[in-house]
Coordinates of N, CA, C and O in Angstrom, one line a residue:
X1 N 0.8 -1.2 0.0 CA 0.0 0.0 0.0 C 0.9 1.2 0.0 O 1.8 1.5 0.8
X2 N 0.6 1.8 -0.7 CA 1.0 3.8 -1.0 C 0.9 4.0 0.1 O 0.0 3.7 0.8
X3 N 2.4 4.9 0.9 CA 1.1 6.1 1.4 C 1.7 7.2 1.1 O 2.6 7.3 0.3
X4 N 0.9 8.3 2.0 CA 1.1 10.0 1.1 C 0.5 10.3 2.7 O -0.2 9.6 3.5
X5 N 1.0 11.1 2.7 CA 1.0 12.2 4.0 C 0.8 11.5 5.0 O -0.1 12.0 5.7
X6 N 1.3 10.4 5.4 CA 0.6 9.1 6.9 C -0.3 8.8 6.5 O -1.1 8.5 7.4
X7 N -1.0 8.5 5.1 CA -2.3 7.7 5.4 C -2.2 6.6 3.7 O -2.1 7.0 2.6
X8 N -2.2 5.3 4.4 CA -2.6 4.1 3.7 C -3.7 4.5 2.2 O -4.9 4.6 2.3
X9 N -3.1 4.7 0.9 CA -3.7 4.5 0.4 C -4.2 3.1 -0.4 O -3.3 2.3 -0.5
X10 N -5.4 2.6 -1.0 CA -5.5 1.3 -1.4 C -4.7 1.3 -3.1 O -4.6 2.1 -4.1
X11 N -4.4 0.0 -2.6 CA -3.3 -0.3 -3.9 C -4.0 -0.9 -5.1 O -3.7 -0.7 -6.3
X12 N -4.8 -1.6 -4.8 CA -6.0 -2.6 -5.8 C -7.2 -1.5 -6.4 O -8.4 -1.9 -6.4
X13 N -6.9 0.1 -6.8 CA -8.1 0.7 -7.0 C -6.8 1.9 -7.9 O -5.6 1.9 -7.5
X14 N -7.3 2.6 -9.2 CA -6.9 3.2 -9.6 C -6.5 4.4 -9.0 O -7.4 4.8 -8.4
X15 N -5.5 5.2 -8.9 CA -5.3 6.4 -8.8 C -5.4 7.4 -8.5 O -4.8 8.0 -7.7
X16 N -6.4 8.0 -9.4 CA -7.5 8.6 -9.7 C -8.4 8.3 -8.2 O -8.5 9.2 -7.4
X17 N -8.8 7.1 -7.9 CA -10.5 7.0 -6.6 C -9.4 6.9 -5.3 O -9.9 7.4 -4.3
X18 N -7.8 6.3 -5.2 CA -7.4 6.0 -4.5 C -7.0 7.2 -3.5 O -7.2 7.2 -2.2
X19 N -6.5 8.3 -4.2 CA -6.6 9.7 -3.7 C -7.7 10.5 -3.3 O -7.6 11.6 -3.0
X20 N -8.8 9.7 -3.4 CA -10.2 10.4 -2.6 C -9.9 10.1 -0.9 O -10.4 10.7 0.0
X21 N -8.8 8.8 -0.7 CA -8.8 8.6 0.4 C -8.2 9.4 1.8 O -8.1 9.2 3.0
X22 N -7.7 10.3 0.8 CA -7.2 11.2 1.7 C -8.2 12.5 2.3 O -9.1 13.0 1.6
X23 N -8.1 13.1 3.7 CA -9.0 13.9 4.3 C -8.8 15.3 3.0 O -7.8 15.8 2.6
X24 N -10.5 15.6 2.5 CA -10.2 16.8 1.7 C -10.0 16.9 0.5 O -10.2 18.0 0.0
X25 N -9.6 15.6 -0.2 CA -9.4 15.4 -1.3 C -10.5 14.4 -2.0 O -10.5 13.1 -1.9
X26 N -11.5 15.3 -2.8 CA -12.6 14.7 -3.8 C -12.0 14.2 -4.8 O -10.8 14.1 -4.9
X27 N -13.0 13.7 -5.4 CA -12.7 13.5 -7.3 C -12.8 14.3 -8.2 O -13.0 13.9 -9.3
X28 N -12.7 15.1 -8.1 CA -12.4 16.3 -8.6 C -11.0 17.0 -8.5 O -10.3 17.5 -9.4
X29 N -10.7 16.8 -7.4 CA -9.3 17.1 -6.8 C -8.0 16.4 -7.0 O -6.8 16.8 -7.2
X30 N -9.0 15.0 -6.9 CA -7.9 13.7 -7.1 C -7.6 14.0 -8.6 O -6.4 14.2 -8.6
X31 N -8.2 14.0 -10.1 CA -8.4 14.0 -10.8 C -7.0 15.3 -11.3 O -6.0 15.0 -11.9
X32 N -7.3 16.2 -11.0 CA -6.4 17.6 -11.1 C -5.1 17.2 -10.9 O -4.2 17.2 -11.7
X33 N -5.1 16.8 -9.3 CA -3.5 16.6 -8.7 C -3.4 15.1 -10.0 O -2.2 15.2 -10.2
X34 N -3.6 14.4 -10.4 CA -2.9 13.7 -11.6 C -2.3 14.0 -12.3 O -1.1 13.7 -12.5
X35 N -3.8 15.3 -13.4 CA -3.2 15.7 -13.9 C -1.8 17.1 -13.9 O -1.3 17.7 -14.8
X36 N -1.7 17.2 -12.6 CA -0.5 18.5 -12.3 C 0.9 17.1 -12.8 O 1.8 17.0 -13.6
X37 N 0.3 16.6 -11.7 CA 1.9 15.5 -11.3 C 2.1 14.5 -12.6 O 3.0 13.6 -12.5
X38 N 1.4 14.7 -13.8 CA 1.8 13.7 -15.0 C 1.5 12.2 -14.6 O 2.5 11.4 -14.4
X39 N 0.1 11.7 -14.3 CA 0.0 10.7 -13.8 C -1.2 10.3 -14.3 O -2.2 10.9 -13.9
X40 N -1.4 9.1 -15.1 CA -2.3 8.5 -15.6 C -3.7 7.9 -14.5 O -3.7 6.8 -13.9
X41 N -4.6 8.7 -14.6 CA -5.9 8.4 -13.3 C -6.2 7.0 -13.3 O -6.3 6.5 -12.2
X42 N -6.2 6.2 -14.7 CA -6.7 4.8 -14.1 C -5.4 3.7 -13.8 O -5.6 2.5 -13.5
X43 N -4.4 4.4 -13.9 CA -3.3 3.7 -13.6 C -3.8 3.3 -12.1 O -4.4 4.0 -11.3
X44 N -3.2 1.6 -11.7 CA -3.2 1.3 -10.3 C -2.2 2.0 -9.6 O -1.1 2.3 -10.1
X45 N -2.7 2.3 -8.0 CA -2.1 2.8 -6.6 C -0.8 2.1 -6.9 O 0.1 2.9 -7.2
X46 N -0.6 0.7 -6.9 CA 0.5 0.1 -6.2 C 1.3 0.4 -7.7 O 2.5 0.6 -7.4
X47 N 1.1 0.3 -8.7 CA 1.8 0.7 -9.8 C 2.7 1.9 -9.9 O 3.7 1.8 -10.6
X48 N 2.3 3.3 -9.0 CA 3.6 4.4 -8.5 C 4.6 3.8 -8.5 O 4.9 2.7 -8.0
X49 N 5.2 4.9 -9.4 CA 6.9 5.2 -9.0 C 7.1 5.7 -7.7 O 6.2 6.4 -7.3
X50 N 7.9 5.5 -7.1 CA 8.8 6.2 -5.7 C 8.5 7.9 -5.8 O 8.0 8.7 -5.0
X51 N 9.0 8.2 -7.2 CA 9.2 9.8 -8.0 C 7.9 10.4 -8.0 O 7.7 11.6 -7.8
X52 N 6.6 9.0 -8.6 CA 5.5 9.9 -8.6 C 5.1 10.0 -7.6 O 5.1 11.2 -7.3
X53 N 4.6 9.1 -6.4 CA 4.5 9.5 -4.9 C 5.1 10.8 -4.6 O 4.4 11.6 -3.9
X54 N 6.1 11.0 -4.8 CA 6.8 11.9 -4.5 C 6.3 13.3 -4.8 O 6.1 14.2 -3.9
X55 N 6.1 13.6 -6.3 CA 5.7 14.6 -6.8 C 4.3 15.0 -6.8 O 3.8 16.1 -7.3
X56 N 3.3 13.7 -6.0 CA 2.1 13.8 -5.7 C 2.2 14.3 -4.2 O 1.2 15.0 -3.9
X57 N 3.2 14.2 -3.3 CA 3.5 14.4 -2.2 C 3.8 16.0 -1.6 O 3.5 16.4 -0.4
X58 N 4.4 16.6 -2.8 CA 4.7 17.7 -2.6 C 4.0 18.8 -3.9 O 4.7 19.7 -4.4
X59 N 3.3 18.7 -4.1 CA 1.9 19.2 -4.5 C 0.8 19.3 -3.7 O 0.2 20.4 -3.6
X60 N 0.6 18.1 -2.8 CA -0.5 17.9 -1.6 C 0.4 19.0 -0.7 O -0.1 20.1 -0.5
X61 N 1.4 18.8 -0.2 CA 1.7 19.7 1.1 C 2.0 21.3 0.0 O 1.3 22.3 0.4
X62 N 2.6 21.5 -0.9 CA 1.7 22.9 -1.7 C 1.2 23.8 -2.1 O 1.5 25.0 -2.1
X63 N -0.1 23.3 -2.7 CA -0.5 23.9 -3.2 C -2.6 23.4 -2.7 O -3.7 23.9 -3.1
X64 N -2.1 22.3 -1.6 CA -3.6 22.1 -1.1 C -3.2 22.1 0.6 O -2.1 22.3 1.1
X65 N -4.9 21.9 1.2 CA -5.0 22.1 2.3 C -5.4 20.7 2.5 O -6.5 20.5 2.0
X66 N -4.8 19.7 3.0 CA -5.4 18.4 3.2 C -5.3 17.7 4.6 O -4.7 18.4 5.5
X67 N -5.9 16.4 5.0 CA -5.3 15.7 5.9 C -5.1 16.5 7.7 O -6.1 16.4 8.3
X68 N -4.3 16.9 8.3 CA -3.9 17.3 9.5 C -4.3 18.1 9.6 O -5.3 18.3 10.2
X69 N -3.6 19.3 8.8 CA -4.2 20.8 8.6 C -5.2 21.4 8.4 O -5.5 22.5 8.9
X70 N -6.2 20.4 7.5 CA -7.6 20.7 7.2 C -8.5 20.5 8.4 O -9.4 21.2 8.7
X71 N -8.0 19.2 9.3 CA -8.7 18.8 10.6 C -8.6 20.2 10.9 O -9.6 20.9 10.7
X72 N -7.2 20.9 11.6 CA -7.4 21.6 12.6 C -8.3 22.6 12.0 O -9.3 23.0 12.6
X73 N -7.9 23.0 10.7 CA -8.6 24.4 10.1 C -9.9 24.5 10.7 O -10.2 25.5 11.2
X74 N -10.6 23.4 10.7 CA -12.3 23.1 10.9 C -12.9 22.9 12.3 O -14.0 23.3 12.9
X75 N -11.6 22.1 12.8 CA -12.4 22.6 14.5 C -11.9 24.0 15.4 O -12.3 24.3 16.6
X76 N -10.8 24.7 14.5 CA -10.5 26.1 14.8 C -11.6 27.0 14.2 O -11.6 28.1 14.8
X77 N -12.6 27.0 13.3 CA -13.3 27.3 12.4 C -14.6 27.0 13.7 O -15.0 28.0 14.2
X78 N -15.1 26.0 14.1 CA -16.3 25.6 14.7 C -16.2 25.7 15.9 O -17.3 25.7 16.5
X79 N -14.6 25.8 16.7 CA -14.4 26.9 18.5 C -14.4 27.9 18.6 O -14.7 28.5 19.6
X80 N -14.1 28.8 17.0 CA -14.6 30.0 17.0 C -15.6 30.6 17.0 O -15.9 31.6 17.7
X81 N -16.7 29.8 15.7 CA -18.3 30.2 16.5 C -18.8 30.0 17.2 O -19.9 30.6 17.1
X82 N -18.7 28.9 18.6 CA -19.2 28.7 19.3 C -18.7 29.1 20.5 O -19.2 28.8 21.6
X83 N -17.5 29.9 20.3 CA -16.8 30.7 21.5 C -17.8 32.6 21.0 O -18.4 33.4 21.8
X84 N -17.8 32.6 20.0 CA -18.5 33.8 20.1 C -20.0 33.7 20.1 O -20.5 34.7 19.7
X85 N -21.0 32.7 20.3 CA -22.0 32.3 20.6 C -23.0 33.0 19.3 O -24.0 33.8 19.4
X86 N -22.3 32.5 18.3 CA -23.2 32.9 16.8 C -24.2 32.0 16.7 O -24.2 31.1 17.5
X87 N -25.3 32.0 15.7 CA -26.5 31.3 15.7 C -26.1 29.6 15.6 O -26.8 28.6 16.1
X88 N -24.8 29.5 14.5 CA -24.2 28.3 13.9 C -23.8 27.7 15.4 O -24.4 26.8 15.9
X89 N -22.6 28.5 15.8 CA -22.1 28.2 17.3 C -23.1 27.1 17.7 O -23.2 25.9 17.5
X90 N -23.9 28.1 18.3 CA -25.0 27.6 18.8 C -25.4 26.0 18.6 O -25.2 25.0 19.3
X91 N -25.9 26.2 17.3 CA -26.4 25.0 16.5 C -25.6 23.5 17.3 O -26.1 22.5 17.8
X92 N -23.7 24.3 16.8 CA -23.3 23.2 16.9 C -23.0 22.6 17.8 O -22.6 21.5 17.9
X93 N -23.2 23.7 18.9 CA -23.2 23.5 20.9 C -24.3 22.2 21.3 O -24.0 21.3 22.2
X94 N -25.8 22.3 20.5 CA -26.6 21.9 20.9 C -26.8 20.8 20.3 O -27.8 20.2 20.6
X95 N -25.7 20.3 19.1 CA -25.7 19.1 18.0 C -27.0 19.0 17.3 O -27.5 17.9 16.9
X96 N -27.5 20.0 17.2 CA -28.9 20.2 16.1 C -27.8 20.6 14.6 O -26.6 20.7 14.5
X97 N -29.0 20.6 13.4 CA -28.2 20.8 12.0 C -28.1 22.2 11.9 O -29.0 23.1 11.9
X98 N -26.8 22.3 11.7 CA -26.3 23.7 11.3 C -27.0 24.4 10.2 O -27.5 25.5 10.4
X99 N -27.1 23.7 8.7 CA -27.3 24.8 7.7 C -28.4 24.6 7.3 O -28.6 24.3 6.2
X100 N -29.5 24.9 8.5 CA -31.0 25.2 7.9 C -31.9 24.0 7.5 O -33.0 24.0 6.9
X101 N -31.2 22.8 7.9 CA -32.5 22.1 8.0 C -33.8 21.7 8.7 O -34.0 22.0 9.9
X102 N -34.5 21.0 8.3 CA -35.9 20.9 9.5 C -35.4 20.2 10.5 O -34.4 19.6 10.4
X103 N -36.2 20.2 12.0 CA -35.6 19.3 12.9 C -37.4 18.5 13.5 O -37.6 18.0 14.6
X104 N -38.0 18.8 12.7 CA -39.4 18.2 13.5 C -39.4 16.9 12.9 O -39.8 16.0 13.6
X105 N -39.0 16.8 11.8 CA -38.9 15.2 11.3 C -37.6 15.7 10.9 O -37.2 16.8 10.7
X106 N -37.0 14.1 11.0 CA -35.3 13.9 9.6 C -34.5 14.5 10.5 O -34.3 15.3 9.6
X107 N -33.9 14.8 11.3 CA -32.9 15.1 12.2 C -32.1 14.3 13.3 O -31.4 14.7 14.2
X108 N -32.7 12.9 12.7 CA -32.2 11.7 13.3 C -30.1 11.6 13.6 O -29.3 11.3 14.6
X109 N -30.0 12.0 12.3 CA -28.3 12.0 12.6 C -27.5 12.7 13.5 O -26.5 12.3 14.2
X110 N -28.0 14.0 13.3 CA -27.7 15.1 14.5 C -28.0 14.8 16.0 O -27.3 15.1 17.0
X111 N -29.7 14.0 16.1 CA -29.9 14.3 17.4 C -30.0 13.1 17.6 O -31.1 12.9 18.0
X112 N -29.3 12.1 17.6 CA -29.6 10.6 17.5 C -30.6 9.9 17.6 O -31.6 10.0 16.9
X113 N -30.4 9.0 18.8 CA -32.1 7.9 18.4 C -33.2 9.1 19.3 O -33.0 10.1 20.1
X114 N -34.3 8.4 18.8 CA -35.5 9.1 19.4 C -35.4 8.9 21.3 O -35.2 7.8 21.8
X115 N -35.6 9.7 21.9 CA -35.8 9.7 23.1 C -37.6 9.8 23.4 O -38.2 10.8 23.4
X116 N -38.0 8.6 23.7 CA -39.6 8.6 24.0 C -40.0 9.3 25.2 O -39.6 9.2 26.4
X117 N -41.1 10.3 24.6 CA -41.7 11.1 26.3 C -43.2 10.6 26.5 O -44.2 10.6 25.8
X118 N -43.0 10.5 27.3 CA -44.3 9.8 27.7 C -46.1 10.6 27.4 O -46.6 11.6 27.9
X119 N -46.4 10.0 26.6 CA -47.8 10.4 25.8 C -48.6 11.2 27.1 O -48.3 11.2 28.3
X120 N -49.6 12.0 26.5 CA -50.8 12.5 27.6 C -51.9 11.7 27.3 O -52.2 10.8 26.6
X121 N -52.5 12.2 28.0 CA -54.1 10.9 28.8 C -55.1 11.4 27.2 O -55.2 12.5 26.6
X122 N -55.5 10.1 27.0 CA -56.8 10.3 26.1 C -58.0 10.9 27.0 O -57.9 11.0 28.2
X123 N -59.0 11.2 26.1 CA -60.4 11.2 26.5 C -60.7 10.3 27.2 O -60.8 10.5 28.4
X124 N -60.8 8.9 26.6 CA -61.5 8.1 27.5 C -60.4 7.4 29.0 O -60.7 6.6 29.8
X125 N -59.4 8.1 29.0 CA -59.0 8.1 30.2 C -59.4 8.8 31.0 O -59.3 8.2 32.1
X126 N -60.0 9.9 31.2 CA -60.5 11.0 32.1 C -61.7 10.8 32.7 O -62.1 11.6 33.6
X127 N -62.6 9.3 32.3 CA -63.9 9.3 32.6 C -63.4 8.5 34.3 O -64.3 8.2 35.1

C-alpha cells in the first residue's frame, strides 16, 4: 500500500479513486493533482513510481490544504463560533443541524435515536 502524508492509500483501486482517500481530497481534486503531477488516473495505486508519490506528495503539502491541517482548520473554524455564541455556534453546541434544515422530522443523525416522552391521557382516560 501507498502512502502520502501518513495515510494508507489502497493499492488494488486506480489512482485517480485511490486519492479520494485522503481527508479533503474529492474526485475532482484527485483528478487535477494527476493531472499536475503527469499521472495516468486509471493507472493502479500500487503501480507508483517512488518519484510519482513523491511529486504527488509535494503538491499535496503545496498547493492544497489536506489531511492534519484541514482537521485543525475546521475545528478552529467551529471553536470560534461557538466561542462567540453565533447562531451556527450555537447549533453546533446543541448538535442540532447547522445549515437550515428541519428538525421536526429527519434530524435523526444530529440528534440521535429518538428519546420517548411519555404520551398524555386520552379522552377516554378522564372518565
Amino acid at each position: 500500500m501507498p502512502r502520502l502524508l501518513g495515510v494508507d492509500i489502497p493499492s488494488d483501486k486506480p489512482s485517480g479513486i485511490s486519492l479520494t482517500y485522503l481527508y479533503g481530497v474529492g474526485p475532482h481534486t484527485a483528478r487535477e493533482l494527476c493531472h499536475k503531477a503527469g499521472i495516468d488516473p486509471a493507472k493502479q495505486a500500487r503501480e507508483l513510481a517512488e518519484d510519482e508519490l513523491g511529486r504527488l506528495a509535494a503538491l499535496l503539502e503545496r498547493d492544497y490544504t489536506v489531511e492534519g491541517q484541514l482537521r485543525r482548520q475546521v475545528t478552529q473554524t467551529i471553536t470560534r463560533l461557538r466561542d462567540i455564541k453565533c447562531y451556527r455556534g450555537l447549533r453546533h453546541r446543541l448538535g442540532l443541524p447547522v445549515r437550515g434544515q428541519r428538525t421536526r422530522t429527519n434530524a435523526r443523525t444530529r440528534k440521535g435515536p429518538k428519546k420517548t416522552v411519555a404520551g398524555k391521557k386520552g379522552v377516554k382516560d378522564l372518565r
